[in-house]
Coordinates of N, CA and C and ligand atoms in Angstrom, one line a residue:
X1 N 68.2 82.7 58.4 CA 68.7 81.4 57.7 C 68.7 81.7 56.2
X2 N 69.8 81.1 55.6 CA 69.8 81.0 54.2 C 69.3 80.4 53.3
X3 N 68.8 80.5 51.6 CA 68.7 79.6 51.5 C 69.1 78.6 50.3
X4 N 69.6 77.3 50.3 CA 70.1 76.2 49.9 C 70.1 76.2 48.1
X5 N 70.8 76.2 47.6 CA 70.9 76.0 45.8 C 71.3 75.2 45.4
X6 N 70.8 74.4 44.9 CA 71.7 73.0 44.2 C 72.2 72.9 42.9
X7 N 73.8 72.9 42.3 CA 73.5 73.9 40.6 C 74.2 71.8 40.4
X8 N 73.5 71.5 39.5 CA 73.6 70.0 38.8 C 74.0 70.8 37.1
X9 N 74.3 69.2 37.0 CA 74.7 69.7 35.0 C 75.6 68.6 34.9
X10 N 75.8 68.0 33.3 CA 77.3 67.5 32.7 C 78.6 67.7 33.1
X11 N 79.7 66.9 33.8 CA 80.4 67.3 33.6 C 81.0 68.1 32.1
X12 N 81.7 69.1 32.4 CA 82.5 70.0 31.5 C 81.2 71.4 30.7
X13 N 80.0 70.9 31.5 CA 79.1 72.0 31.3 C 79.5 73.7 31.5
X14 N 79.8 73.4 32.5 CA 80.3 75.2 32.9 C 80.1 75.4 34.3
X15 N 80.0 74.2 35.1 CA 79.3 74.3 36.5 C 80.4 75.1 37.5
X16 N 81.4 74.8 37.5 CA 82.3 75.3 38.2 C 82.8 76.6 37.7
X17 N 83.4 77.1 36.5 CA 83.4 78.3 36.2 C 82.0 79.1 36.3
X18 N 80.9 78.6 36.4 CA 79.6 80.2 36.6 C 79.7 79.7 38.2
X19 N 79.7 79.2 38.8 CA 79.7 79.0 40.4 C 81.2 80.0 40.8
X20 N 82.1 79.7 40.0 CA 83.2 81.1 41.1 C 82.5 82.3 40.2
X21 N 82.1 82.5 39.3 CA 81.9 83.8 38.8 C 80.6 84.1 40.0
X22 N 79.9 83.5 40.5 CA 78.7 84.3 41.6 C 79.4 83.9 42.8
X23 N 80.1 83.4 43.2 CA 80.7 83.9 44.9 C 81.6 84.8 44.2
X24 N 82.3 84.8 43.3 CA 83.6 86.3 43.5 C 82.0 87.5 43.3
X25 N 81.0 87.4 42.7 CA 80.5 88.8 42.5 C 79.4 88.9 44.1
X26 N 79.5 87.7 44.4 CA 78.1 87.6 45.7 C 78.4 86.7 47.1
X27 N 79.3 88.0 47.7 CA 80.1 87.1 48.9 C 79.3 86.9 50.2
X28 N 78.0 87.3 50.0 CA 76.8 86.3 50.7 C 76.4 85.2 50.7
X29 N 77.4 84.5 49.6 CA 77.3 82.9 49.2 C 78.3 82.4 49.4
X30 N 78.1 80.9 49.9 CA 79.1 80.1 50.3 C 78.9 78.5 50.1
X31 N 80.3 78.4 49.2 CA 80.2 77.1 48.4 C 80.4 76.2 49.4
X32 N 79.8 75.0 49.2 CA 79.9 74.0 50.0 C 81.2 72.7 49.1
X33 N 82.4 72.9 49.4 CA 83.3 72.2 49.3 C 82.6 70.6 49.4
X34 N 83.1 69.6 48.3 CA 82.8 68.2 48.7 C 84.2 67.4 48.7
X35 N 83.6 66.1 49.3 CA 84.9 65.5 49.5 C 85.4 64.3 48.5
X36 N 86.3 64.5 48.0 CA 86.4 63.2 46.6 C 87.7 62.4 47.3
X37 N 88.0 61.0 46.6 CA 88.8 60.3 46.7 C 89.6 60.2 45.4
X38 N 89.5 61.2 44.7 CA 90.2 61.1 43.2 C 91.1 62.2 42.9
X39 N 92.6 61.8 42.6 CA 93.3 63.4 42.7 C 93.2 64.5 41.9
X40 N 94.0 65.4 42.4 CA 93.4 66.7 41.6 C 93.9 66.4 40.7
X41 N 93.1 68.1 40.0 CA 93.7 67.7 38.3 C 94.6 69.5 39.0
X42 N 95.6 69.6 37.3 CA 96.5 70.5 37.3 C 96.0 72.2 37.9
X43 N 96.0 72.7 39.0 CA 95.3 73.9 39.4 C 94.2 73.8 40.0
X44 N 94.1 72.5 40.5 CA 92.8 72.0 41.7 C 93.5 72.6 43.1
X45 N 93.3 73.2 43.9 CA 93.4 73.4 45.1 C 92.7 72.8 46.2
X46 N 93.7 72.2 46.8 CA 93.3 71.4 48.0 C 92.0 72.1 49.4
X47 N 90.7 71.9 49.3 CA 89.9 73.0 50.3 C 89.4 73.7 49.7
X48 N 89.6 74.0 48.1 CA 89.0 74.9 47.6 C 88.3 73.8 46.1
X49 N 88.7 73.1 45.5 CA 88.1 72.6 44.4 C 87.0 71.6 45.2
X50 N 87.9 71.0 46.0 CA 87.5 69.6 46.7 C 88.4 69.7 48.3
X51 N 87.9 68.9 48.7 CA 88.8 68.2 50.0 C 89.3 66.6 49.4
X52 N 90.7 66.8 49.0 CA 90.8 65.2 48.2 C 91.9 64.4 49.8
X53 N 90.8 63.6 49.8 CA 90.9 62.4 51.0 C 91.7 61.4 51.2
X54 N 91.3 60.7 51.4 CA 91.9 59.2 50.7 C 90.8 58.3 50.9
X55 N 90.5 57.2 49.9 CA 89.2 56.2 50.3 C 89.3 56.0 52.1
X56 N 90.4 55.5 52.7 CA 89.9 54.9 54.1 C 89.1 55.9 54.9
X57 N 89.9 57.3 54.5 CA 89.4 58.4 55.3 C 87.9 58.6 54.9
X58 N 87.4 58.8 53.3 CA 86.5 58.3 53.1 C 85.4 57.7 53.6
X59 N 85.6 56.7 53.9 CA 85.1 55.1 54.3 C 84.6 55.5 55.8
X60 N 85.6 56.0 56.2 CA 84.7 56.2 57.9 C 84.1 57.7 58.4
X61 N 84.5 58.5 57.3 CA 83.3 59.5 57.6 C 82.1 59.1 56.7
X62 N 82.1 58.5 56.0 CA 80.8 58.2 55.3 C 80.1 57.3 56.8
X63 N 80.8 55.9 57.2 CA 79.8 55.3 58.3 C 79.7 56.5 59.7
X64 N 80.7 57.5 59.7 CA 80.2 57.9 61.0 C 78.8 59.3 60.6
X65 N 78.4 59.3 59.3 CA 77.4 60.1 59.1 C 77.7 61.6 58.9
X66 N 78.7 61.6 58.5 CA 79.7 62.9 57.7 C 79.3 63.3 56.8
X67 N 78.4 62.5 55.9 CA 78.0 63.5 54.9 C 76.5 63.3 54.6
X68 N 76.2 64.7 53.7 CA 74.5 64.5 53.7 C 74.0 63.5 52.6
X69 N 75.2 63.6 51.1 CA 75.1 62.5 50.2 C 76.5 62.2 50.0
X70 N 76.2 61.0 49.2 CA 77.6 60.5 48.9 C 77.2 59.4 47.7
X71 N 78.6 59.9 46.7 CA 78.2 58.6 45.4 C 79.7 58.3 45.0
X72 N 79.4 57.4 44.1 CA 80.9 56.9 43.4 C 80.8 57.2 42.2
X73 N 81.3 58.0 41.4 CA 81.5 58.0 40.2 C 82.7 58.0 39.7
X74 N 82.7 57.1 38.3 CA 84.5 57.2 37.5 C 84.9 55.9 38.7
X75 N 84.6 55.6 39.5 CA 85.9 54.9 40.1 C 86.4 55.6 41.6
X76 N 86.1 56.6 41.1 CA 85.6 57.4 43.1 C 84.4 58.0 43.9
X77 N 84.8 58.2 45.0 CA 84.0 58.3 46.0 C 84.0 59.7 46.1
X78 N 82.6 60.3 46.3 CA 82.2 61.8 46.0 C 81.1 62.2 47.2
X79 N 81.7 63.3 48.3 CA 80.3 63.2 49.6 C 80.1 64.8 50.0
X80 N 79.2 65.2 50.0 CA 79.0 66.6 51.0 C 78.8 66.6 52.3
X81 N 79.9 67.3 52.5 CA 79.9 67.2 54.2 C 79.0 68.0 55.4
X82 N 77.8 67.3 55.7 CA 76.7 67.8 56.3 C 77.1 68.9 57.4
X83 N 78.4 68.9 58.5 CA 78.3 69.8 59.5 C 78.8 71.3 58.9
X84 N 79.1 71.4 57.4 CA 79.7 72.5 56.8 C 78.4 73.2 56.6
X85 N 77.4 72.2 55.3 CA 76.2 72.8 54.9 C 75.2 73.4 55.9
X86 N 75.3 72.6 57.0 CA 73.8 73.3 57.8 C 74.4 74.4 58.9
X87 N 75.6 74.5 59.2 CA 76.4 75.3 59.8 C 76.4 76.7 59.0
X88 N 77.0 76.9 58.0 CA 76.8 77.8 56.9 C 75.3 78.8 56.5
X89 N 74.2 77.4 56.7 CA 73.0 77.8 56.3 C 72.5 78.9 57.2
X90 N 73.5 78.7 58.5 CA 72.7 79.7 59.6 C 72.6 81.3 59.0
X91 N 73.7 81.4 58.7 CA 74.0 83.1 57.8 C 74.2 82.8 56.5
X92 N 74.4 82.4 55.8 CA 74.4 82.1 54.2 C 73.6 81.6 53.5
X93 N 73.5 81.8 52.0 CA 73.0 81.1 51.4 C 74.2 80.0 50.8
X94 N 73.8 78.8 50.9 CA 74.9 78.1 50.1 C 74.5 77.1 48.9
X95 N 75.5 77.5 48.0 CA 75.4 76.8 46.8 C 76.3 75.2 46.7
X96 N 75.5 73.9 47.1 CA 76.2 73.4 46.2 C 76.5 72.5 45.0
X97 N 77.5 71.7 44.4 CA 77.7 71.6 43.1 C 77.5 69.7 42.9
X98 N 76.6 69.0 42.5 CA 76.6 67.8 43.0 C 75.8 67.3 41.6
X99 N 75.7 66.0 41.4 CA 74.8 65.3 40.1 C 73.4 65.2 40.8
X100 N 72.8 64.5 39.3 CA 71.7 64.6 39.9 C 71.0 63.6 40.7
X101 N 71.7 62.5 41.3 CA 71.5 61.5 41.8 C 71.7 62.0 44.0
X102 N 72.8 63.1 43.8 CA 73.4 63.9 45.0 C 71.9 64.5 45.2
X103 N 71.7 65.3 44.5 CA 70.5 66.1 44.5 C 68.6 65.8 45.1
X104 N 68.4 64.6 44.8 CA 67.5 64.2 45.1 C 67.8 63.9 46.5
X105 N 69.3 63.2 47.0 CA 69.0 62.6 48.0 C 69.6 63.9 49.4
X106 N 69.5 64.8 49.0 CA 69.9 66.3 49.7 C 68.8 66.7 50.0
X107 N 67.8 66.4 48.8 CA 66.5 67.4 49.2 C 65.3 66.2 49.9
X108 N 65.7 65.0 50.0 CA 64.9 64.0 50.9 C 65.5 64.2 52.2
X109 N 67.0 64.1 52.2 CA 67.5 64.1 54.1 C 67.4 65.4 54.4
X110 N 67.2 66.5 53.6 CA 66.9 67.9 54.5 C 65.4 68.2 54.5
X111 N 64.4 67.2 54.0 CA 62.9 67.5 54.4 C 62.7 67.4 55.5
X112 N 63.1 66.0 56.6 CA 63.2 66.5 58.0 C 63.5 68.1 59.1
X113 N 64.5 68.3 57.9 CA 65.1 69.4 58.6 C 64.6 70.7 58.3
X114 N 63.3 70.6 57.6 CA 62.3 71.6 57.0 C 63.4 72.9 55.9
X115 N 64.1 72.3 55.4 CA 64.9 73.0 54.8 C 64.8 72.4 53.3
X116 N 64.2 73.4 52.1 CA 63.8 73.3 50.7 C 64.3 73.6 49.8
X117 N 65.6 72.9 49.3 CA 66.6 73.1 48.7 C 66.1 73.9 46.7
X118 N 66.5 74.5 46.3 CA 66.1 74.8 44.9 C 67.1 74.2 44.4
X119 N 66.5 73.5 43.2 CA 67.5 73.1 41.8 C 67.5 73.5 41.0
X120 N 68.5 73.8 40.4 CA 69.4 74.6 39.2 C 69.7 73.4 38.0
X121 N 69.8 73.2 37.1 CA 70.2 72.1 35.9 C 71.4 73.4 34.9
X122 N 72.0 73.0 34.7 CA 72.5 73.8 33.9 C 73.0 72.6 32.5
X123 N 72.4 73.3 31.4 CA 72.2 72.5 30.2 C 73.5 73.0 29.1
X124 N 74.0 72.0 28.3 CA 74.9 72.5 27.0 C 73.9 73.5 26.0
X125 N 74.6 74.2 25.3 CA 73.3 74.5 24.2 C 73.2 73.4 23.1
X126 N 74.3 72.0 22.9 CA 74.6 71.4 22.6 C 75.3 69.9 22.8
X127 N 75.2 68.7 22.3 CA 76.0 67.7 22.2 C 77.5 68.0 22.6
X128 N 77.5 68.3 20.7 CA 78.9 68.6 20.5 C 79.6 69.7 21.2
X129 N 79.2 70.6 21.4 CA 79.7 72.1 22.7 C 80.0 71.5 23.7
X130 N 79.7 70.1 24.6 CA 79.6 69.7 25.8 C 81.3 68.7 25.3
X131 N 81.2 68.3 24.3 CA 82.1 67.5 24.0 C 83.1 68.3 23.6
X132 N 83.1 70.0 23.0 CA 84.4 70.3 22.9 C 84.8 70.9 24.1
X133 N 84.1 71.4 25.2 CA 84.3 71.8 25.9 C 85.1 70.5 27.2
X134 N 84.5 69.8 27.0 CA 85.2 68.5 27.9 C 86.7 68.3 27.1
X135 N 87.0 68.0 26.4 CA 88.1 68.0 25.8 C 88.9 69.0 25.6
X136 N 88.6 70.6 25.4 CA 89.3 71.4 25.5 C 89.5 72.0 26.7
X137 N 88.8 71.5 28.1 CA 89.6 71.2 29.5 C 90.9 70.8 29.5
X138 N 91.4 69.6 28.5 CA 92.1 68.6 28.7 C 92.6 68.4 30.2
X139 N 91.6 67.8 31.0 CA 92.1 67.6 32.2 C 91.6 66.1 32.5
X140 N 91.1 65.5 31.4 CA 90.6 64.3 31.2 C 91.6 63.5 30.2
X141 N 91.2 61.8 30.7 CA 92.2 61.1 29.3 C 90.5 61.0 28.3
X142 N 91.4 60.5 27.3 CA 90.1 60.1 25.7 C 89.0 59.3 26.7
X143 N 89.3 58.4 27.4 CA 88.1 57.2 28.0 C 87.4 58.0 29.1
X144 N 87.8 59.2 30.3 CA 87.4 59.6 30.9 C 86.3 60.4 30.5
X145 N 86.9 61.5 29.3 CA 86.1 62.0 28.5 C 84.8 61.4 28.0
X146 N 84.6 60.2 27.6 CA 83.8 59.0 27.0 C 82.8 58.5 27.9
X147 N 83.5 58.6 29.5 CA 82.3 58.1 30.6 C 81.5 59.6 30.6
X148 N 82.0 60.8 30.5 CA 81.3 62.0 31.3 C 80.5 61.9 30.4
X149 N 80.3 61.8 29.0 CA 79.6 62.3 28.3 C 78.3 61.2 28.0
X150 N 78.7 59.6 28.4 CA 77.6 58.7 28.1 C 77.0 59.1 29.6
X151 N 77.6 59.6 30.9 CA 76.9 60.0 31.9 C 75.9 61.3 31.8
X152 N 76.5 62.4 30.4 CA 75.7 63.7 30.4 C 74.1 63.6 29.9
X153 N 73.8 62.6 29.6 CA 72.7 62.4 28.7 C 71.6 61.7 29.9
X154 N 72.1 60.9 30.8 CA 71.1 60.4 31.9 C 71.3 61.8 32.8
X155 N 72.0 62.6 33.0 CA 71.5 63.5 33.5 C 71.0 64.7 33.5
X156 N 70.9 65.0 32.0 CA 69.9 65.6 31.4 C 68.9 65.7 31.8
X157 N 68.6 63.8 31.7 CA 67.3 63.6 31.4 C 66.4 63.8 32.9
X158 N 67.4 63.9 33.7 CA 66.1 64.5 35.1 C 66.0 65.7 35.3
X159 N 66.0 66.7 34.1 CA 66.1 68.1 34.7 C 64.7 68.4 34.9
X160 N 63.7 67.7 34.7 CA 62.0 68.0 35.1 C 62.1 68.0 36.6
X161 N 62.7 67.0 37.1 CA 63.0 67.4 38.5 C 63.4 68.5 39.4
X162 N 64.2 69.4 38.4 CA 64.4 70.7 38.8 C 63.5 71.7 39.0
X163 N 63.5 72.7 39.9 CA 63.0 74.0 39.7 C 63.4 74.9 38.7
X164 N 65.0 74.9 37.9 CA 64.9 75.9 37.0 C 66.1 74.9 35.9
X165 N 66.4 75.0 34.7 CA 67.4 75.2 33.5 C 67.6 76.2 33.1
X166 N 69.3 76.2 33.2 CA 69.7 77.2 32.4 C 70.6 76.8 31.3
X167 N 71.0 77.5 29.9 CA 71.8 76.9 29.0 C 72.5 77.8 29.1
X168 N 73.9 76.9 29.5 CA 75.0 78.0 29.3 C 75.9 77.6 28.2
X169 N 75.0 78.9 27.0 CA 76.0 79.3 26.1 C 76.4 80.7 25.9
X170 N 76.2 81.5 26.4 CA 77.1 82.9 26.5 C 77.1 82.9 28.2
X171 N 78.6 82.9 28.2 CA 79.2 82.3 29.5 C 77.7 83.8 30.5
X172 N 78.4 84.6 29.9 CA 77.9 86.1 30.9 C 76.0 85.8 30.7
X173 N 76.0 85.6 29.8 CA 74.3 85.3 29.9 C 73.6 84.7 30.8
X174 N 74.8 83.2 31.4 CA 74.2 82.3 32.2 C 74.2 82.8 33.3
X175 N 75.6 83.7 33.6 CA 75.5 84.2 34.6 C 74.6 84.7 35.3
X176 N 74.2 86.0 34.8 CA 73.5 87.0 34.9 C 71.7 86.0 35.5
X177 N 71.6 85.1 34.4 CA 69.9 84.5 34.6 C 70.3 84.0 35.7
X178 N 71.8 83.1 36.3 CA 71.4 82.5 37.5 C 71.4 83.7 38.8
X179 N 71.6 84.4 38.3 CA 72.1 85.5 39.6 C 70.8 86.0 39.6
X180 N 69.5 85.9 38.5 CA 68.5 86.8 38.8 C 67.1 85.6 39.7
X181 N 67.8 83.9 39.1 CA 67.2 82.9 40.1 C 67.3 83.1 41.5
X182 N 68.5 83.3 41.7 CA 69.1 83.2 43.4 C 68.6 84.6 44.2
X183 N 68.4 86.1 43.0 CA 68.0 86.8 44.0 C 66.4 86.6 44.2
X184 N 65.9 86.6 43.1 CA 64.1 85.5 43.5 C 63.9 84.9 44.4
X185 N 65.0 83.8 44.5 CA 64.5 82.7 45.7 C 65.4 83.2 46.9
X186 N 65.7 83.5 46.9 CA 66.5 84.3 48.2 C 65.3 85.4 48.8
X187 N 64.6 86.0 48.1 CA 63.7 87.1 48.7 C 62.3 86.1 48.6
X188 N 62.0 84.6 48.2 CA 61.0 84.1 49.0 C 61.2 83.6 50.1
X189 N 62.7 83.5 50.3 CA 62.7 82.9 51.8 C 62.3 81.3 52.1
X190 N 62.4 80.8 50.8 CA 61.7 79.3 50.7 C 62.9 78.7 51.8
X191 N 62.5 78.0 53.0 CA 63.5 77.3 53.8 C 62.4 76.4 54.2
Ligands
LIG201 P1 82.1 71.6 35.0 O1 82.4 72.3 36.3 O2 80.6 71.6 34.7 O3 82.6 70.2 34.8 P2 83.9 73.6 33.8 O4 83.4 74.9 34.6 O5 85.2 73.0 34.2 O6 82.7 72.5 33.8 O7 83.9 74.1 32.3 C1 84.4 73.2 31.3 C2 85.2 74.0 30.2 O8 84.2 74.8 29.5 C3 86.2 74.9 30.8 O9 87.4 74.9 30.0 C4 85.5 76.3 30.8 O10 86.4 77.3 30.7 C5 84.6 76.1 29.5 N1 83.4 76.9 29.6 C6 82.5 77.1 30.6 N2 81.4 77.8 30.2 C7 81.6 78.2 29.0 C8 80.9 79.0 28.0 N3 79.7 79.6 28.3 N4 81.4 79.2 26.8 C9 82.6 78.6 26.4 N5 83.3 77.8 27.3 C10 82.9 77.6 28.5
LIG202 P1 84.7 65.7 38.6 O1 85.6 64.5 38.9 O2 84.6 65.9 37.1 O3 85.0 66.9 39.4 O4 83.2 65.3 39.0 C1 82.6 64.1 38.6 C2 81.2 64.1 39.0 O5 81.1 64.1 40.5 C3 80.4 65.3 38.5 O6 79.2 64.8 38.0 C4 80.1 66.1 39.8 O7 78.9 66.8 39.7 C5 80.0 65.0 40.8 N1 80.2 65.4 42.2 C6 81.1 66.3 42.7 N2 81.0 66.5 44.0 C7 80.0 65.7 44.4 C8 79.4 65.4 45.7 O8 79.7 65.9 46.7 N3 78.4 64.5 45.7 C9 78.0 63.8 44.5 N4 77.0 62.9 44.7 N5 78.5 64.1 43.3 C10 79.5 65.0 43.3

């Protein structure tokens, strides 16, 4: 059995660029795709960024117990789909990419399942770096930009909850420290 990584952080932190940089270098890991109701943005791939839904569809895998969390942010609906994660877990380790509100409630519904998810925070080295980096996405309007960033400060603020922070400001730096977390907790075997 594998075991479970949870990488949290600000939008426009770097969460998604260092997560393909460790599955292209560590194809023992396997991202757990979630499911949004909000469309892509320009070079989102459908199955691979997200599974983008539609609310109804949504709506009833959430009551039929389809996913392990599920939240609304922005104005959509955001869920990890449980029979991917614990399917996966049998031979992989899987990383997935979720806030910190996803996070808590991942590692409460998998204590039944005696499975001990590690958390990852991944931090700006700054305010303003979080703010040019969200904007020099431009895959955001001015106001969307405006929510991620009054959102990056409350989720900062639970990174005590984590097992590790990392600040990613030299992209390869972050890399490298999360790759030296995952092979640690991979050889305790914490499940
Ligand atoms: P997230 O998935 O956390 O929302 P992204 O991975 O989309 O964030 O990164 C946001 C922007 O910041 C992207 O344009 C990305 O290329 C850039 N970026 C990520 N990490 C770094 C870094 N260490 N230094 C400079 N730019 C970065
Ligand atoms: P974005 O629209 O920028 O891709 O993501 C918006 C927010 O949704 C981010 O904070 C991101 O971490 C969060 N998110 C993405 N997938 C999930 C998920 O499956 N569950 C939860 N709870 N949050 C998610």
């Amino acid at each position: 059995m594998g075991t479970l990584f949870v990488i949290s952080g600000p939008a426009g932190v770097g969460k998604g660029t260092l997560v393909n940089l460790l599955i292209e270098d560590d194809k023992s890991l396997a991202l757990s795709v979630s499911c949004t109701t909000r469309s892509p943005r320009v070079g989102e791939v459908n199955g691979k960024s997200y599974f983008f839904i539609s609310k109804e569809e949504f709506l009833q895998r959430k009551e039929e117990g389809d996913f392990l969390e599920w939240d609304e942010h922005f104005g959509n609906y955001y869920g990890t789909p449980k029979s991917f994660v614990l399917e996966q877990l049998k031979t992989h380790s899987v990383i997935l990419e979720i806030d910190v509100k996803g996070a808590a409630e991942v590692r409460e519904a998998l204590k039944g399942k005696g499975v001990k998810p590690v958390l990852i925070m991944i931090a700006p080295p700054s305010e303003e770096i979080l703010e040019k980096r969200l904007s020099g996405r431009a895959s955001e309007s001015e106001e969307e930009i405006l929510n991620r960033l009054k959102r990056a400060e409350y989720e900062l603020s639970k990174k005590d909850e984590y097992d590790y922070t990392v600040v990613n400001d030299d992209l390869n730096e972050a890399k490298e420290t999360l790759k030296k977390i995952i092979e640690t907790e991979k050889s305790k075997r914490r499940f």
